[in-house]
PDB file of C-alpha atoms and ligand atoms in Angstrom:
ATOM      1  CA  MET A   1     165.901 151.866 139.474  1.00  0.00           C
ATOM      2  CA  LEU A   2     164.436 149.048 141.458  1.00  0.00           C
ATOM      3  CA  VAL A   3     161.294 147.799 139.721  1.00  0.00           C
ATOM      4  CA  ARG A   4     159.027 145.596 141.796  1.00  0.00           C
ATOM      5  CA  ILE A   5     156.332 143.769 139.857  1.00  0.00           C
ATOM      6  CA  ILE A   6     153.562 143.630 142.431  1.00  0.00           C
ATOM      7  CA  GLY A   7     151.259 142.288 139.757  1.00  0.00           C
ATOM      8  CA  GLY A   8     151.985 141.560 136.112  1.00  0.00           C
ATOM      9  CA  SER A   9     148.967 139.531 135.091  1.00  0.00           C
ATOM     10  CA  GLY A  10     146.168 140.277 132.651  1.00  0.00           C
ATOM     11  CA  GLY A  11     143.592 138.861 135.044  1.00  0.00           C
ATOM     12  CA  VAL A  12     142.693 138.369 138.678  1.00  0.00           C
ATOM     13  CA  CYS A  13     142.412 134.940 140.313  1.00  0.00           C
ATOM     14  CA  PRO A  14     144.368 133.115 143.037  1.00  0.00           C
ATOM     15  CA  GLY A  15     148.088 133.634 142.376  1.00  0.00           C
ATOM     16  CA  HIS A  16     147.472 136.224 139.646  1.00  0.00           C
ATOM     17  CA  PHE A  17     147.622 139.947 140.398  1.00  0.00           C
ATOM     18  CA  ALA A  18     146.629 142.730 137.987  1.00  0.00           C
ATOM     19  CA  THR A  19     149.085 145.341 136.737  1.00  0.00           C
ATOM     20  CA  SER A  20     151.017 147.318 139.378  1.00  0.00           C
ATOM     21  CA  TYR A  21     154.732 148.076 139.102  1.00  0.00           C
ATOM     22  CA  LEU A  22     156.427 149.882 141.990  1.00  0.00           C
ATOM     23  CA  ILE A  23     159.641 151.808 141.302  1.00  0.00           C
ATOM     24  CA  ASP A  24     162.005 152.439 144.231  1.00  0.00           C
ATOM     25  CA  GLY A  25     159.103 151.999 146.641  1.00  0.00           C
ATOM     26  CA  THR A  26     157.589 155.404 145.887  1.00  0.00           C
ATOM     27  CA  LEU A  27     156.571 155.657 142.220  1.00  0.00           C
ATOM     28  CA  LEU A  28     153.726 153.365 141.184  1.00  0.00           C
ATOM     29  CA  ILE A  29     152.691 152.500 137.628  1.00  0.00           C
ATOM     30  CA  ASP A  30     149.048 151.411 137.517  1.00  0.00           C
ATOM     31  CA  ALA A  31     146.896 150.418 140.443  1.00  0.00           C
ATOM     32  CA  GLY A  32     145.717 146.906 139.625  1.00  0.00           C
ATOM     33  CA  SER A  33     147.086 145.158 142.716  1.00  0.00           C
ATOM     34  CA  CYS A  34     148.855 147.697 144.957  1.00  0.00           C
ATOM     35  CA  ALA A  35     146.287 147.227 147.741  1.00  0.00           C
ATOM     36  CA  ASN A  36     146.296 143.445 148.058  1.00  0.00           C
ATOM     37  CA  GLY A  37     149.854 142.863 146.783  1.00  0.00           C
ATOM     38  CA  ILE A  38     151.872 144.857 149.351  1.00  0.00           C
ATOM     39  CA  GLN A  39     151.537 145.763 153.024  1.00  0.00           C
ATOM     40  CA  ILE A  40     149.683 148.905 154.117  1.00  0.00           C
ATOM     41  CA  ASP A  41     152.870 150.596 155.407  1.00  0.00           C
ATOM     42  CA  GLU A  42     154.389 150.044 151.938  1.00  0.00           C
ATOM     43  CA  GLN A  43     151.238 151.435 150.303  1.00  0.00           C
ATOM     44  CA  ALA A  44     151.507 154.584 152.430  1.00  0.00           C
ATOM     45  CA  LYS A  45     155.061 155.211 151.125  1.00  0.00           C
ATOM     46  CA  ILE A  46     153.805 155.620 147.532  1.00  0.00           C
ATOM     47  CA  ASP A  47     154.044 159.304 146.539  1.00  0.00           C
ATOM     48  CA  ASN A  48     153.277 159.381 142.818  1.00  0.00           C
ATOM     49  CA  ILE A  49     151.044 157.124 140.716  1.00  0.00           C
ATOM     50  CA  LEU A  50     151.088 156.952 136.907  1.00  0.00           C
ATOM     51  CA  ILE A  51     147.891 155.561 135.362  1.00  0.00           C
ATOM     52  CA  SER A  52     148.010 154.144 131.811  1.00  0.00           C
ATOM     53  CA  HIS A  53     144.245 153.937 131.215  1.00  0.00           C
ATOM     54  CA  PRO A  54     141.017 153.539 133.183  1.00  0.00           C
ATOM     55  CA  HIS A  55     140.282 149.837 132.641  1.00  0.00           C
ATOM     56  CA  LEU A  56     139.431 148.210 135.949  1.00  0.00           C
ATOM     57  CA  ASP A  57     142.497 145.934 136.123  1.00  0.00           C
ATOM     58  CA  HIS A  58     144.688 149.081 136.131  1.00  0.00           C
ATOM     59  CA  ILE A  59     142.771 151.312 138.554  1.00  0.00           C
ATOM     60  CA  LYS A  60     140.727 149.228 140.972  1.00  0.00           C
ATOM     61  CA  ASP A  61     143.198 149.430 143.851  1.00  0.00           C
ATOM     62  CA  LEU A  62     143.146 153.240 143.831  1.00  0.00           C
ATOM     63  CA  ALA A  63     139.886 152.734 145.720  1.00  0.00           C
ATOM     64  CA  PHE A  64     141.417 150.443 148.325  1.00  0.00           C
ATOM     65  CA  ILE A  65     144.729 152.255 148.938  1.00  0.00           C
ATOM     66  CA  CYS A  66     142.737 155.419 149.687  1.00  0.00           C
ATOM     67  CA  ASP A  67     140.762 153.442 152.224  1.00  0.00           C
ATOM     68  CA  ASN A  68     143.784 151.593 153.655  1.00  0.00           C
ATOM     69  CA  CYS A  69     145.994 154.682 154.006  1.00  0.00           C
ATOM     70  CA  PHE A  70     143.326 157.195 155.013  1.00  0.00           C
ATOM     71  CA  GLY A  71     144.881 159.711 157.416  1.00  0.00           C
ATOM     72  CA  MET A  72     148.284 157.959 157.376  1.00  0.00           C
ATOM     73  CA  LYS A  73     150.276 159.983 154.871  1.00  0.00           C
ATOM     74  CA  GLY A  74     149.780 163.650 155.739  1.00  0.00           C
ATOM     75  CA  LYS A  75     149.700 164.330 151.983  1.00  0.00           C
ATOM     76  CA  PRO A  76     147.714 162.997 149.049  1.00  0.00           C
ATOM     77  CA  PHE A  77     148.608 160.223 146.623  1.00  0.00           C
ATOM     78  CA  GLU A  78     149.528 162.289 143.554  1.00  0.00           C
ATOM     79  CA  VAL A  79     148.041 160.626 140.462  1.00  0.00           C
ATOM     80  CA  HIS A  80     149.500 161.673 137.105  1.00  0.00           C
ATOM     81  CA  THR A  81     147.593 160.887 133.944  1.00  0.00           C
ATOM     82  CA  ASN A  82     145.757 162.561 131.077  1.00  0.00           C
ATOM     83  CA  LYS A  83     142.365 164.249 131.444  1.00  0.00           C
ATOM     84  CA  THR A  84     140.337 161.555 129.658  1.00  0.00           C
ATOM     85  CA  ILE A  85     141.619 158.972 132.106  1.00  0.00           C
ATOM     86  CA  SER A  86     141.231 161.038 135.296  1.00  0.00           C
ATOM     87  CA  ASP A  87     137.742 162.136 134.225  1.00  0.00           C
ATOM     88  CA  SER A  88     136.765 158.482 133.725  1.00  0.00           C
ATOM     89  CA  ILE A  89     138.072 157.481 137.161  1.00  0.00           C
ATOM     90  CA  SER A  90     136.190 160.384 138.770  1.00  0.00           C
ATOM     91  CA  LYS A  91     132.990 159.660 136.878  1.00  0.00           C
ATOM     92  CA  TYR A  92     132.869 155.859 137.204  1.00  0.00           C
ATOM     93  CA  LEU A  93     134.893 154.868 140.289  1.00  0.00           C
ATOM     94  CA  LEU A  94     135.439 157.671 142.812  1.00  0.00           C
ATOM     95  CA  ASN A  95     131.948 159.043 142.219  1.00  0.00           C
ATOM     96  CA  ASP A  96     130.332 158.708 145.668  1.00  0.00           C
ATOM     97  CA  VAL A  97     128.269 155.794 144.292  1.00  0.00           C
ATOM     98  CA  ILE A  98     130.696 152.988 143.474  1.00  0.00           C
ATOM     99  CA  TRP A  99     133.215 154.359 146.012  1.00  0.00           C
ATOM    100  CA  PRO A 100     133.643 157.564 148.046  1.00  0.00           C
ATOM    101  CA  ASP A 101     135.204 160.527 146.269  1.00  0.00           C
ATOM    102  CA  PHE A 102     138.572 160.530 148.027  1.00  0.00           C
ATOM    103  CA  THR A 103     139.592 163.680 146.117  1.00  0.00           C
ATOM    104  CA  LYS A 104     137.378 165.466 148.666  1.00  0.00           C
ATOM    105  CA  LEU A 105     138.085 163.367 151.746  1.00  0.00           C
ATOM    106  CA  PRO A 106     138.807 164.225 154.485  1.00  0.00           C
ATOM    107  CA  THR A 107     138.566 167.716 152.891  1.00  0.00           C
ATOM    108  CA  GLN A 108     138.929 169.195 149.422  1.00  0.00           C
ATOM    109  CA  GLN A 109     141.971 171.179 150.635  1.00  0.00           C
ATOM    110  CA  ASN A 110     143.604 168.115 152.188  1.00  0.00           C
ATOM    111  CA  PRO A 111     142.475 165.152 150.066  1.00  0.00           C
ATOM    112  CA  THR A 112     143.577 161.511 150.145  1.00  0.00           C
ATOM    113  CA  ILE A 113     144.188 161.423 146.391  1.00  0.00           C
ATOM    114  CA  ARG A 114     144.768 164.172 143.853  1.00  0.00           C
ATOM    115  CA  PHE A 115     144.789 164.125 140.041  1.00  0.00           C
ATOM    116  CA  ASN A 116     147.514 165.955 138.135  1.00  0.00           C
ATOM    117  CA  GLU A 117     147.035 166.339 134.401  1.00  0.00           C
ATOM    118  CA  ILE A 118     149.982 165.397 132.239  1.00  0.00           C
ATOM    119  CA  GLU A 119     150.437 166.495 128.690  1.00  0.00           C
ATOM    120  CA  VAL A 120     151.520 163.698 126.360  1.00  0.00           C
ATOM    121  CA  GLU A 121     154.897 163.775 124.629  1.00  0.00           C
ATOM    122  CA  LYS A 122     156.241 166.359 127.115  1.00  0.00           C
ATOM    123  CA  LYS A 123     158.819 165.530 129.783  1.00  0.00           C
ATOM    124  CA  ILE A 124     157.750 166.149 133.371  1.00  0.00           C
ATOM    125  CA  LYS A 125     159.869 165.964 136.515  1.00  0.00           C
ATOM    126  CA  LEU A 126     158.653 164.044 139.542  1.00  0.00           C
ATOM    127  CA  GLY A 127     161.407 164.204 142.153  1.00  0.00           C
ATOM    128  CA  ASP A 128     164.402 162.340 140.713  1.00  0.00           C
ATOM    129  CA  TYR A 129     162.393 160.988 137.788  1.00  0.00           C
ATOM    130  CA  THR A 130     161.776 162.396 134.338  1.00  0.00           C
ATOM    131  CA  ILE A 131     158.569 160.992 132.864  1.00  0.00           C
ATOM    132  CA  THR A 132     157.257 161.162 129.312  1.00  0.00           C
ATOM    133  CA  ALA A 133     153.733 159.910 128.579  1.00  0.00           C
ATOM    134  CA  ILE A 134     153.165 158.666 125.028  1.00  0.00           C
ATOM    135  CA  PRO A 135     149.818 157.691 123.443  1.00  0.00           C
ATOM    136  CA  VAL A 136     149.434 153.979 122.609  1.00  0.00           C
ATOM    137  CA  ASN A 137     146.735 151.981 120.789  1.00  0.00           C
ATOM    138  CA  HIS A 138     144.211 151.010 123.423  1.00  0.00           C
ATOM    139  CA  PRO A 139     140.802 152.462 124.399  1.00  0.00           C
ATOM    140  CA  CYS A 140     140.205 155.609 126.463  1.00  0.00           C
ATOM    141  CA  ASP A 141     143.284 157.549 125.282  1.00  0.00           C
ATOM    142  CA  ALA A 142     145.646 155.019 126.874  1.00  0.00           C
ATOM    143  CA  ILE A 143     149.257 156.046 127.412  1.00  0.00           C
ATOM    144  CA  GLY A 144     152.596 154.386 128.003  1.00  0.00           C
ATOM    145  CA  PHE A 145     155.502 155.924 129.894  1.00  0.00           C
ATOM    146  CA  ILE A 146     159.229 156.406 129.509  1.00  0.00           C
ATOM    147  CA  ILE A 147     160.762 156.811 132.961  1.00  0.00           C
ATOM    148  CA  GLU A 148     164.309 158.137 133.333  1.00  0.00           C
ATOM    149  CA  ARG A 149     166.424 158.397 136.442  1.00  0.00           C
ATOM    150  CA  GLY A 150     170.186 158.931 136.493  1.00  0.00           C
ATOM    151  CA  ASN A 151     171.768 156.674 133.885  1.00  0.00           C
ATOM    152  CA  SER A 152     168.748 154.424 133.414  1.00  0.00           C
ATOM    153  CA  ALA A 153     165.535 154.597 131.471  1.00  0.00           C
ATOM    154  CA  ILE A 154     162.701 152.095 131.277  1.00  0.00           C
ATOM    155  CA  VAL A 155     159.851 151.961 128.818  1.00  0.00           C
ATOM    156  CA  PHE A 156     156.467 150.843 130.062  1.00  0.00           C
ATOM    157  CA  THR A 157     153.506 150.171 127.896  1.00  0.00           C
ATOM    158  CA  GLN A 158     151.043 147.699 129.137  1.00  0.00           C
ATOM    159  CA  ASP A 159     147.727 147.389 127.303  1.00  0.00           C
ATOM    160  CA  THR A 160     148.206 148.232 123.637  1.00  0.00           C
ATOM    161  CA  ALA A 161     147.745 146.909 120.145  1.00  0.00           C
ATOM    162  CA  PRO A 162     150.638 147.358 117.710  1.00  0.00           C
ATOM    163  CA  THR A 163     151.801 150.959 118.069  1.00  0.00           C
ATOM    164  CA  GLU A 164     154.503 153.275 116.720  1.00  0.00           C
ATOM    165  CA  LYS A 165     155.129 156.466 118.628  1.00  0.00           C
ATOM    166  CA  ILE A 166     156.412 155.065 121.898  1.00  0.00           C
ATOM    167  CA  TRP A 167     159.103 153.105 120.035  1.00  0.00           C
ATOM    168  CA  LYS A 168     160.213 156.261 118.214  1.00  0.00           C
ATOM    169  CA  PHE A 169     160.541 158.062 121.544  1.00  0.00           C
ATOM    170  CA  ALA A 170     162.285 155.029 123.063  1.00  0.00           C
ATOM    171  CA  LYS A 171     164.866 155.028 120.271  1.00  0.00           C
ATOM    172  CA  GLN A 172     165.599 158.700 120.985  1.00  0.00           C
ATOM    173  CA  THR A 173     166.084 157.996 124.696  1.00  0.00           C
ATOM    174  CA  GLU A 174     169.561 157.189 126.013  1.00  0.00           C
ATOM    175  CA  ASN A 175     170.272 154.309 128.367  1.00  0.00           C
ATOM    176  CA  VAL A 176     167.032 152.349 127.894  1.00  0.00           C
ATOM    177  CA  LYS A 177     167.592 149.340 130.138  1.00  0.00           C
ATOM    178  CA  ALA A 178     164.245 147.545 129.898  1.00  0.00           C
ATOM    179  CA  ILE A 179     160.974 147.470 128.010  1.00  0.00           C
ATOM    180  CA  PHE A 180     157.809 146.310 129.734  1.00  0.00           C
ATOM    181  CA  THR A 181     154.921 145.486 127.442  1.00  0.00           C
ATOM    182  CA  GLU A 182     152.128 142.990 126.951  1.00  0.00           C
ATOM    183  CA  VAL A 183     150.883 139.833 125.310  1.00  0.00           C
ATOM    184  CA  SER A 184     147.289 139.083 126.319  1.00  0.00           C
ATOM    185  CA  PHE A 185     145.781 136.445 124.019  1.00  0.00           C
ATOM    186  CA  PRO A 186     147.022 133.331 122.187  1.00  0.00           C
ATOM    187  CA  ASN A 187     147.362 133.393 118.407  1.00  0.00           C
ATOM    188  CA  SER A 188     144.060 131.531 117.959  1.00  0.00           C
ATOM    189  CA  LEU A 189     142.275 134.590 119.427  1.00  0.00           C
ATOM    190  CA  LYS A 190     143.866 137.044 117.028  1.00  0.00           C
ATOM    191  CA  GLN A 191     140.538 138.733 116.213  1.00  0.00           C
ATOM    192  CA  VAL A 192     139.706 139.183 119.905  1.00  0.00           C
ATOM    193  CA  ALA A 193     143.120 140.792 120.354  1.00  0.00           C
ATOM    194  CA  VAL A 194     142.531 143.096 117.379  1.00  0.00           C
ATOM    195  CA  ASP A 195     139.041 144.078 118.594  1.00  0.00           C
ATOM    196  CA  SER A 196     140.171 144.709 122.187  1.00  0.00           C
ATOM    197  CA  GLN A 197     143.501 146.317 121.161  1.00  0.00           C
ATOM    198  CA  HIS A 198     145.922 143.829 122.665  1.00  0.00           C
ATOM    199  CA  HIS A 199     148.826 141.679 121.457  1.00  0.00           C
ATOM    200  CA  THR A 200     149.180 138.012 120.580  1.00  0.00           C
ATOM    201  CA  PRO A 201     152.620 136.326 120.409  1.00  0.00           C
ATOM    202  CA  ASP A 202     152.525 136.658 116.600  1.00  0.00           C
ATOM    203  CA  SER A 203     151.842 140.416 116.699  1.00  0.00           C
ATOM    204  CA  MET A 204     154.510 140.848 119.397  1.00  0.00           C
ATOM    205  CA  LYS A 205     157.074 139.137 117.165  1.00  0.00           C
ATOM    206  CA  GLU A 206     156.488 141.944 114.627  1.00  0.00           C
ATOM    207  CA  GLU A 207     156.361 144.632 117.326  1.00  0.00           C
ATOM    208  CA  ILE A 208     159.821 143.715 118.638  1.00  0.00           C
ATOM    209  CA  LEU A 209     161.284 144.809 115.282  1.00  0.00           C
ATOM    210  CA  LYS A 210     160.167 148.403 116.044  1.00  0.00           C
ATOM    211  CA  MET A 211     161.758 148.535 119.500  1.00  0.00           C
ATOM    212  CA  PRO A 212     165.244 149.808 120.343  1.00  0.00           C
ATOM    213  CA  PRO A 213     167.614 146.886 119.612  1.00  0.00           C
ATOM    214  CA  SER A 214     169.225 144.682 122.259  1.00  0.00           C
ATOM    215  CA  VAL A 215     167.091 145.927 125.170  1.00  0.00           C
ATOM    216  CA  PRO A 216     165.544 143.232 127.392  1.00  0.00           C
ATOM    217  CA  ILE A 217     161.783 142.865 126.927  1.00  0.00           C
ATOM    218  CA  PHE A 218     159.466 141.840 129.764  1.00  0.00           C
ATOM    219  CA  LEU A 219     156.037 140.569 128.752  1.00  0.00           C
ATOM    220  CA  GLY A 220     153.125 140.850 131.160  1.00  0.00           C
ATOM    221  CA  HIS A 221     149.322 140.981 131.078  1.00  0.00           C
ATOM    222  CA  LEU A 222     148.942 137.309 130.048  1.00  0.00           C
ATOM    223  CA  LYS A 223     145.335 136.208 130.520  1.00  0.00           C
ATOM    224  CA  PRO A 224     145.463 133.510 133.234  1.00  0.00           C
ATOM    225  CA  ASN A 225     143.101 131.117 131.435  1.00  0.00           C
ATOM    226  CA  PHE A 226     145.484 130.942 128.445  1.00  0.00           C
ATOM    227  CA  HIS A 227     148.737 130.792 130.409  1.00  0.00           C
ATOM    228  CA  SER A 228     150.166 127.503 129.170  1.00  0.00           C
ATOM    229  CA  LYS A 229     149.323 128.218 125.517  1.00  0.00           C
ATOM    230  CA  LEU A 230     150.836 131.704 125.803  1.00  0.00           C
ATOM    231  CA  TYR A 231     154.078 130.322 127.304  1.00  0.00           C
ATOM    232  CA  GLU A 232     154.337 127.878 124.357  1.00  0.00           C
ATOM    233  CA  GLU A 233     153.635 130.535 121.734  1.00  0.00           C
ATOM    234  CA  ILE A 234     155.887 133.193 123.293  1.00  0.00           C
ATOM    235  CA  ALA A 235     158.738 130.648 123.235  1.00  0.00           C
ATOM    236  CA  LEU A 236     158.165 130.369 119.474  1.00  0.00           C
ATOM    237  CA  ILE A 237     158.951 134.092 119.090  1.00  0.00           C
ATOM    238  CA  GLY A 238     162.499 132.790 119.462  1.00  0.00           C
ATOM    239  CA  SER A 239     163.994 135.908 121.053  1.00  0.00           C
ATOM    240  CA  ASP A 240     166.476 135.609 123.916  1.00  0.00           C
ATOM    241  CA  ARG A 241     165.562 139.187 124.871  1.00  0.00           C
ATOM    242  CA  VAL A 242     162.121 138.125 126.100  1.00  0.00           C
ATOM    243  CA  THR A 243     161.245 137.323 129.718  1.00  0.00           C
ATOM    244  CA  ILE A 244     157.688 136.483 130.748  1.00  0.00           C
ATOM    245  CA  LEU A 245     156.627 138.164 133.976  1.00  0.00           C
ATOM    246  CA  GLY A 246     155.598 135.451 136.398  1.00  0.00           C
ATOM    247  CA  THR A 247     152.723 135.963 138.722  1.00  0.00           C
ATOM    248  CA  ASN A 248     154.685 136.230 141.942  1.00  0.00           C
ATOM    249  CA  ASP A 249     156.242 139.332 143.461  1.00  0.00           C
ATOM    250  CA  GLN A 250     159.443 139.896 141.395  1.00  0.00           C
ATOM    251  CA  THR A 251     162.057 142.654 141.573  1.00  0.00           C
ATOM    252  CA  PHE A 252     164.478 143.831 138.880  1.00  0.00           C
ATOM    253  CA  VAL A 253     167.247 146.441 139.125  1.00  0.00           C
ATOM    254  CA  PHE A 254     168.090 148.646 136.129  1.00  0.00           C
TER     255      PHE A 254
HETATM  256 ZN1   ZN B   1     142.961 147.767 128.998  1.00  0.00          ZN
HETATM  257 ZN1   ZN B   2     144.586 145.483 131.263  1.00  0.00          ZN
END
């Protein structure tokens, strides 16, 4: 699988793009920067979109790709997520107030975007991919994903506090080649991280012990205003498995 990190940041400012990972050009995880991070013809090639939770930095570009690609695809963007999350997006974003309801445009029968409900902890097939959504510890029934294709699997959980279940599922999955997860706040903001259900470098050091051994770990969602402190503190984790996701467009092959 070719994983392109369109945006791996925990904030939005010049040079920092919010969470959007594009797999093989067609499967998107989260819509934080897929409208301003890639060209419109690349946006139109996205078939399926997995959404981890409805916080703005993970969904905002659903609004803009619908606008950018209107009438270009001949089929809808198929969004796969749980009902709590899709209901929140419908109620608060695509609600004909904040933004047009593109699930009914140009027509309800032929929409620009369509929600597909996924049941957690059950494998679903999307083309060549097998996807399992697993609950994580973050507001609004947030989920992470295990994505399998051929002889590779990757584990994606962005926003989450310390969690258990996804690591159990990951350990039962063969051929896990990479884990993508998050560190948002420096250790001095531990209570903020606890209250907002995110990680600090210290909590990530403990979390790594629950993960499948020897698999490379990619840390994203760093808050841009704490970047230099976070780089220092993540280095102190002392694991050669850890790579920090930079802010530029990066591609990995697994
Ligand atoms: Zn969040
Ligand atoms: Zn976030």
